[in-house]
C-alpha cells in the first residue's frame, strides 16, 4: 500500500521565509511520489502550528510526516509527541533542517531555495523507508555495588542498606575497614579508631541485605545507569569462610615469613595470615605467591593444624556477575613514596618513618602492640616531623598531613613522658573548627613548631639522625632519634584501572574526576557511577564519610525500585539469516552489547545495552547488522536526493 | 550554483550541533555542502562514501566529535582509520584522496564548522567534478 506522506515547510516567521522561497519548496514537495499534502506554516512550533499539524495528520490519514524547519535539536521531541498524540508512530516523522543549516548560512536566496528543495526531497524519500519503532522500558535494578570498604564505602553501604537496598560491598584486601581500621586514634575526637569503626564493621558483616565480598576485584562492567552488569573476581582464599572459626591455629606452624604490608612492612606475617589482630572478617587467607604448597612444594602444616578442616588447597578464583543499578567507587588513595627524594633518607636510614608507619607502631593491633620504639628497641627521646614531603612534586596540598602529624605529636607526648617533639613546616593547614585547638594544645604540651624553608635534609650521625634545615635565613641542625615524614596523598594505582573499566575520566592528578568539583563532588560524568572518599582527592574521615552518605542519598532519591527506565529506541539489529558469525561486531561494540548465540552461530544485540551508535553496522562485512532509523537504505535515499 | 555536491555526514552529538552553531552565527559556506545526520561518525563506512560518489557527489566530508569526545567512546577513531584506507584505495583507482575528508567539530564550534566546510568546498572546486571510473 502506498504511503500517504505530508510535507510541512515552516517559515519560522522571517527566519526561513525571507531567505527561502517557501512556496516553491512546497511545490517541489507536491511533485514527489506519495506526497498527498504539502503545506507551509508560519510558525509550526507554536500551539497553533502543532494543532495544524495534528489536524493535517488526522484529516489526511497521513502515514509519514516530513517537517522542514529549524534544527531537530530544538523541537524534534515536540513534533514527535505531536505525531504520537494523533496515533502516528513518532519514528515515522522526519525533520530536515532548512534554517541553521540552510537559510542562515546561504546568503543567495536561489541557492538556499535549491538546497532546501534537495533537503526536503531527501527527507521525504527517507521517510518512505522509515519504520515504526516501539519504545521499550525495563525495570531498574535498585541494588548497588560499593567498591572499597574504607569509611566512605562503609557509610554509603550502611545508608543504602538502612533503606532496605541490597548492597554488594566489594573489598580488595582480605579485610574491611580501609585505612581507618589501622589507626589507634583519630583526630579530631582523638578517639579509638577501631572502636569507632567496630559497630559499623559488624553491621556490614551481619546485615542480611549486605553482601561483603572481601579479597575480590572488579573485572568488568557493562550496561548503563539502572542496569549495570558487573563482573567480580572472588580470589581464592584457600580457607573456607564457612568452616573457619578464626582460631588462628594455622599461623604458628606455617614456616614461611614475609613482610606484612598491613604493617607497612614493619612486621612479618606468615603465608597464611590475617592482616592484623582484630581484622574482619576473622578468616585468614593463604598468599598464593608465598605459600610453599601452592607454589608446588611439599607442605601442609596449616591443614594439619586446622581443627575444623577449613583449609582447601583446591580453592579457585570465582567470577560472579551481579546486576546493579548504580556503582559507588570508594577505593581510597595511597601515599607519595618519599624514597624518591634522597634528601630525607627514607629507605636508607633506620628510624626515618612515614606518618602511616608511626600510626602502625602506635596501634595496639600493630607490630609492637602499640609501643613506639626505635629499630633497636629503645624508646625515642626526640622525634622530628617533616611536613609537606612531596607537596611540590605532586603540586597539591593534601590537607590532612598537618593534622595527622599534629595528632601523632600529641600521641607521642602522651605515650612517652619527656619526649622532645619538633615539627618542621613551611605552611600549616588547620582548616576545621577543632583543628586549631588541637594544634594549640600540642604547642602547650611543648611540641616545638619550626618554620623552615622546606629544605630539610636528614643524615645519619652514629646511631642517631640529624636534620639540617634553614630557618630565619640561617642554616641550623638538630639531632633526633626518629624522623617522621608526612608524604603527600596520591591516587592509588587501582584508580586508573577502574577508570578504564568504567570508562570514566581521571583528573590531571590521577584521582577520579568529579561531575562538578563543587556541586557534585561525589558524582562522575557517567550517570549512575559515584565516587566517595580519598579516591576523589585527599580528605579526612569526616569529609570521606560525608561523600559516602551523599552518594548513597543521591541513589536513594533517584534509583527508585519499581521505576522504569526508557531504553534507547534507536538500536542495532542483526539479521540472523545473513550473519556469518564472524564476531567482528562483538569485538568492536563500545558497550559490549553484542554476544554470540552459540547454537545458531550468529551475533545477537542486547537492546538493553545497545546505544545505537552504528559502529557495528559500519563494521559488519555481510550487511547483517542494521541500525534502526539509520539503515543503509534510508541513508542511500538521502544521498541520492542531496546530490541530485 | 551547480558546484559539485559535497555530501557531509555529521554526527548527531558534536558536529551536527557545530553546524547549527555556524547557522546561529550566520556564518557563510557554500550551498553545495549537503548535510546528512548520523548518530556517530563511526556509523560511516566505506559503502556510504562510495555510494555518495556513485550517486554523483564530488566530495565526502565526515565530521565527528574531537578525539576523546565521541559520544560513543571511539567511533571517530574507527572512521578515521577506515577512511585512511579508503583514501589509499581511491588513489589507486585514480580518484584524488582529498575528495574524502574526516575532521572534528565540537558542538560549540560554529566557526570551525564553517571553516572546514569552506576549505572542503575550495578543495573540491579546485579538483572539479568527479568523473567516476568506478560507476557502472
Ligand atoms: C597516616 C594517616 C593518618 C590519618 N589520620 C587521620 C585521622 O586521625 N583523622 C581523620 O579524619 N583522617 C585521618 N587520615 C585520613 C583518612 O585515613 C582518610 O580520610 C580515610 O581513610 C579515607 O577513607 P576512604 O574510605 O576514602 O579510603 P580508605 O580508608 O583508604 O579505604 C579504601 C578501601 O578501598 C579498598 N580498595 C582499594 N582499591 C580497591 C579495588 N580496586 N577494589 C576493591 N577495593 C579496593 C582498600 O583496600 C581500602 O579498604 C589519615 C591518613 C593517613 C595517611
Ligand atoms: S601450605 Fe604450608 S606454606 Fe602454605 S600456608 Fe599452609 S603452612 Fe603455609
Ligand atoms: S549500534 Fe552496534 S556497536 Fe553501537 S552500541 Fe549498538 S550493538 Fe554496539
Ligand atoms: S558521536 Fe560524534 S563522533 Fe561519535
PDB file of C-alpha atoms in Angstrom, chain A residues 15 70-73 76 94-97 99-102 104-107 110-112 114-115 118-119 121 126 502-503 568 570 588-591 611-620 627 630-632 635-636 638-644, chain B residues 1-2 5-7 9-13 15-17 19-40 42-49 51-58 71-75 78 82:
ATOM      1  CA  UNK A  15      13.876  33.423   9.562  1.00  0.00           C
ATOM      2  CA  UNK A  70      14.713  24.623  12.315  1.00  0.00           C
ATOM      3  CA  UNK A  71      17.281  22.204  13.720  1.00  0.00           C
ATOM      4  CA  UNK A  72      15.765  18.995  15.072  1.00  0.00           C
ATOM      5  CA  UNK A  73      17.770  19.676  18.229  1.00  0.00           C
ATOM      6  CA  UNK A  76      12.053  17.311  17.192  1.00  0.00           C
ATOM      7  CA  UNK A  94      11.496  13.027   9.572  1.00  0.00           C
ATOM      8  CA  UNK A  95      12.745  16.538  10.126  1.00  0.00           C
ATOM      9  CA  UNK A  96      15.097  18.419   7.904  1.00  0.00           C
ATOM     10  CA  UNK A  97      16.987  21.492   8.940  1.00  0.00           C
ATOM     11  CA  UNK A  99      17.165  27.097   8.992  1.00  0.00           C
ATOM     12  CA  UNK A 100      20.534  26.684  10.769  1.00  0.00           C
ATOM     13  CA  UNK A 101      21.996  24.520   8.024  1.00  0.00           C
ATOM     14  CA  UNK A 102      20.439  26.273   5.048  1.00  0.00           C
ATOM     15  CA  UNK A 104      21.084  31.123   7.810  1.00  0.00           C
ATOM     16  CA  UNK A 105      24.286  30.077   6.089  1.00  0.00           C
ATOM     17  CA  UNK A 106      23.403  30.611   2.444  1.00  0.00           C
ATOM     18  CA  UNK A 107      23.220  34.288   1.503  1.00  0.00           C
ATOM     19  CA  UNK A 110      18.195  30.994  -5.150  1.00  0.00           C
ATOM     20  CA  UNK A 111      20.891  28.722  -3.800  1.00  0.00           C
ATOM     21  CA  UNK A 112      19.219  28.499  -0.404  1.00  0.00           C
ATOM     22  CA  UNK A 114      17.615  24.906  -4.216  1.00  0.00           C
ATOM     23  CA  UNK A 115      19.358  23.421  -1.200  1.00  0.00           C
ATOM     24  CA  UNK A 118      17.041  18.912  -2.112  1.00  0.00           C
ATOM     25  CA  UNK A 119      16.907  18.529   1.662  1.00  0.00           C
ATOM     26  CA  UNK A 121      13.340  15.568  -1.205  1.00  0.00           C
ATOM     27  CA  UNK A 126      13.956   8.692   3.567  1.00  0.00           C
ATOM     28  CA  UNK A 502      34.103   2.020  33.808  1.00  0.00           C
ATOM     29  CA  UNK A 503      35.196   4.450  31.151  1.00  0.00           C
ATOM     30  CA  UNK A 568      17.298   3.814  23.647  1.00  0.00           C
ATOM     31  CA  UNK A 570      17.335   3.528  18.010  1.00  0.00           C
ATOM     32  CA  UNK A 588      34.035  -3.585  18.076  1.00  0.00           C
ATOM     33  CA  UNK A 589      30.909  -2.634  20.047  1.00  0.00           C
ATOM     34  CA  UNK A 590      31.882   0.001  22.593  1.00  0.00           C
ATOM     35  CA  UNK A 591      29.188  -1.173  25.008  1.00  0.00           C
ATOM     36  CA  UNK A 611      23.057   2.727  22.413  1.00  0.00           C
ATOM     37  CA  UNK A 612      22.631   2.811  18.671  1.00  0.00           C
ATOM     38  CA  UNK A 613      25.956   4.286  17.628  1.00  0.00           C
ATOM     39  CA  UNK A 614      26.017   2.213  14.448  1.00  0.00           C
ATOM     40  CA  UNK A 615      29.645   1.187  14.809  1.00  0.00           C
ATOM     41  CA  UNK A 616      28.747  -2.466  14.319  1.00  0.00           C
ATOM     42  CA  UNK A 617      26.718  -1.631  11.221  1.00  0.00           C
ATOM     43  CA  UNK A 618      29.691   0.079   9.670  1.00  0.00           C
ATOM     44  CA  UNK A 619      31.968  -2.806  10.593  1.00  0.00           C
ATOM     45  CA  UNK A 620      29.750  -5.740   9.621  1.00  0.00           C
ATOM     46  CA  UNK A 627      20.865   0.387  12.572  1.00  0.00           C
ATOM     47  CA  UNK A 630      19.656   4.802  10.190  1.00  0.00           C
ATOM     48  CA  UNK A 631      19.587   1.902   7.751  1.00  0.00           C
ATOM     49  CA  UNK A 632      21.746   1.892   4.662  1.00  0.00           C
ATOM     50  CA  UNK A 635      20.874   6.926   4.142  1.00  0.00           C
ATOM     51  CA  UNK A 636      21.260   5.908   0.490  1.00  0.00           C
ATOM     52  CA  UNK A 638      19.154  10.762   1.397  1.00  0.00           C
ATOM     53  CA  UNK A 639      22.413  10.656  -0.510  1.00  0.00           C
ATOM     54  CA  UNK A 640      20.612  10.188  -3.804  1.00  0.00           C
ATOM     55  CA  UNK A 641      18.425  13.222  -3.268  1.00  0.00           C
ATOM     56  CA  UNK A 642      21.026  15.598  -1.874  1.00  0.00           C
ATOM     57  CA  UNK A 643      23.355  15.077  -4.809  1.00  0.00           C
ATOM     58  CA  UNK A 644      20.672  15.178  -7.455  1.00  0.00           C
TER      59      UNK A 644
ATOM     60  CA  UNK B   1      25.316  27.378  -8.272  1.00  0.00           C
ATOM     61  CA  UNK B   2      25.848  23.960  -9.709  1.00  0.00           C
ATOM     62  CA  UNK B   5      27.989  18.400  -4.407  1.00  0.00           C
ATOM     63  CA  UNK B   6      29.744  17.540  -1.166  1.00  0.00           C
ATOM     64  CA  UNK B   7      27.885  15.007   0.943  1.00  0.00           C
ATOM     65  CA  UNK B   9      27.962  13.206   7.242  1.00  0.00           C
ATOM     66  CA  UNK B  10      27.554  14.899  10.606  1.00  0.00           C
ATOM     67  CA  UNK B  11      27.489  13.029  13.886  1.00  0.00           C
ATOM     68  CA  UNK B  12      24.451  13.807  15.971  1.00  0.00           C
ATOM     69  CA  UNK B  13      26.259  14.891  19.119  1.00  0.00           C
ATOM     70  CA  UNK B  15      29.370  18.167  14.512  1.00  0.00           C
ATOM     71  CA  UNK B  16      25.639  18.437  13.782  1.00  0.00           C
ATOM     72  CA  UNK B  17      25.386  20.930  16.607  1.00  0.00           C
ATOM     73  CA  UNK B  19      26.841  23.124  12.059  1.00  0.00           C
ATOM     74  CA  UNK B  20      23.823  24.574  13.873  1.00  0.00           C
ATOM     75  CA  UNK B  21      26.115  26.990  15.689  1.00  0.00           C
ATOM     76  CA  UNK B  22      27.525  28.156  12.359  1.00  0.00           C
ATOM     77  CA  UNK B  23      23.928  28.904  11.413  1.00  0.00           C
ATOM     78  CA  UNK B  24      23.212  30.749  14.639  1.00  0.00           C
ATOM     79  CA  UNK B  25      26.231  32.928  13.988  1.00  0.00           C
ATOM     80  CA  UNK B  26      25.080  33.471  10.371  1.00  0.00           C
ATOM     81  CA  UNK B  27      28.431  32.308   9.049  1.00  0.00           C
ATOM     82  CA  UNK B  28      28.516  31.541   5.355  1.00  0.00           C
ATOM     83  CA  UNK B  29      29.567  28.488   3.441  1.00  0.00           C
ATOM     84  CA  UNK B  30      28.613  27.182   0.005  1.00  0.00           C
ATOM     85  CA  UNK B  31      25.220  25.572  -0.549  1.00  0.00           C
ATOM     86  CA  UNK B  32      26.785  22.502  -2.122  1.00  0.00           C
ATOM     87  CA  UNK B  33      27.640  21.291   1.396  1.00  0.00           C
ATOM     88  CA  UNK B  34      24.715  18.899   1.928  1.00  0.00           C
ATOM     89  CA  UNK B  35      24.358  17.595   5.466  1.00  0.00           C
ATOM     90  CA  UNK B  36      23.210  14.093   6.396  1.00  0.00           C
ATOM     91  CA  UNK B  37      22.794  13.332  10.059  1.00  0.00           C
ATOM     92  CA  UNK B  38      24.129  10.075  11.508  1.00  0.00           C
ATOM     93  CA  UNK B  39      24.304   9.122  15.176  1.00  0.00           C
ATOM     94  CA  UNK B  40      28.095   8.808  15.172  1.00  0.00           C
ATOM     95  CA  UNK B  42      31.621   5.658  13.397  1.00  0.00           C
ATOM     96  CA  UNK B  43      28.449   4.731  11.501  1.00  0.00           C
ATOM     97  CA  UNK B  44      30.006   5.968   8.254  1.00  0.00           C
ATOM     98  CA  UNK B  45      31.500   3.058   6.413  1.00  0.00           C
ATOM     99  CA  UNK B  46      33.146   2.926   3.029  1.00  0.00           C
ATOM    100  CA  UNK B  47      29.885   1.760   1.500  1.00  0.00           C
ATOM    101  CA  UNK B  48      28.167   5.036   2.339  1.00  0.00           C
ATOM    102  CA  UNK B  49      31.067   7.025   0.926  1.00  0.00           C
ATOM    103  CA  UNK B  51      27.515   5.267  -2.665  1.00  0.00           C
ATOM    104  CA  UNK B  52      27.802   9.040  -2.431  1.00  0.00           C
ATOM    105  CA  UNK B  53      30.355   9.043  -5.250  1.00  0.00           C
ATOM    106  CA  UNK B  54      28.252   6.629  -7.261  1.00  0.00           C
ATOM    107  CA  UNK B  55      25.269   8.939  -6.960  1.00  0.00           C
ATOM    108  CA  UNK B  56      27.321  11.834  -8.224  1.00  0.00           C
ATOM    109  CA  UNK B  57      28.905  13.523  -5.231  1.00  0.00           C
ATOM    110  CA  UNK B  58      32.300  15.064  -5.866  1.00  0.00           C
ATOM    111  CA  UNK B  71      29.589  10.221  22.464  1.00  0.00           C
ATOM    112  CA  UNK B  72      30.110   6.510  21.905  1.00  0.00           C
ATOM    113  CA  UNK B  73      33.715   6.477  23.046  1.00  0.00           C
ATOM    114  CA  UNK B  74      35.749   5.775  19.901  1.00  0.00           C
ATOM    115  CA  UNK B  75      33.572   5.847  16.790  1.00  0.00           C
ATOM    116  CA  UNK B  78      37.337   3.918  13.804  1.00  0.00           C
ATOM    117  CA  UNK B  82      38.693   3.300   7.809  1.00  0.00           C
TER     118      UNK B  82
END
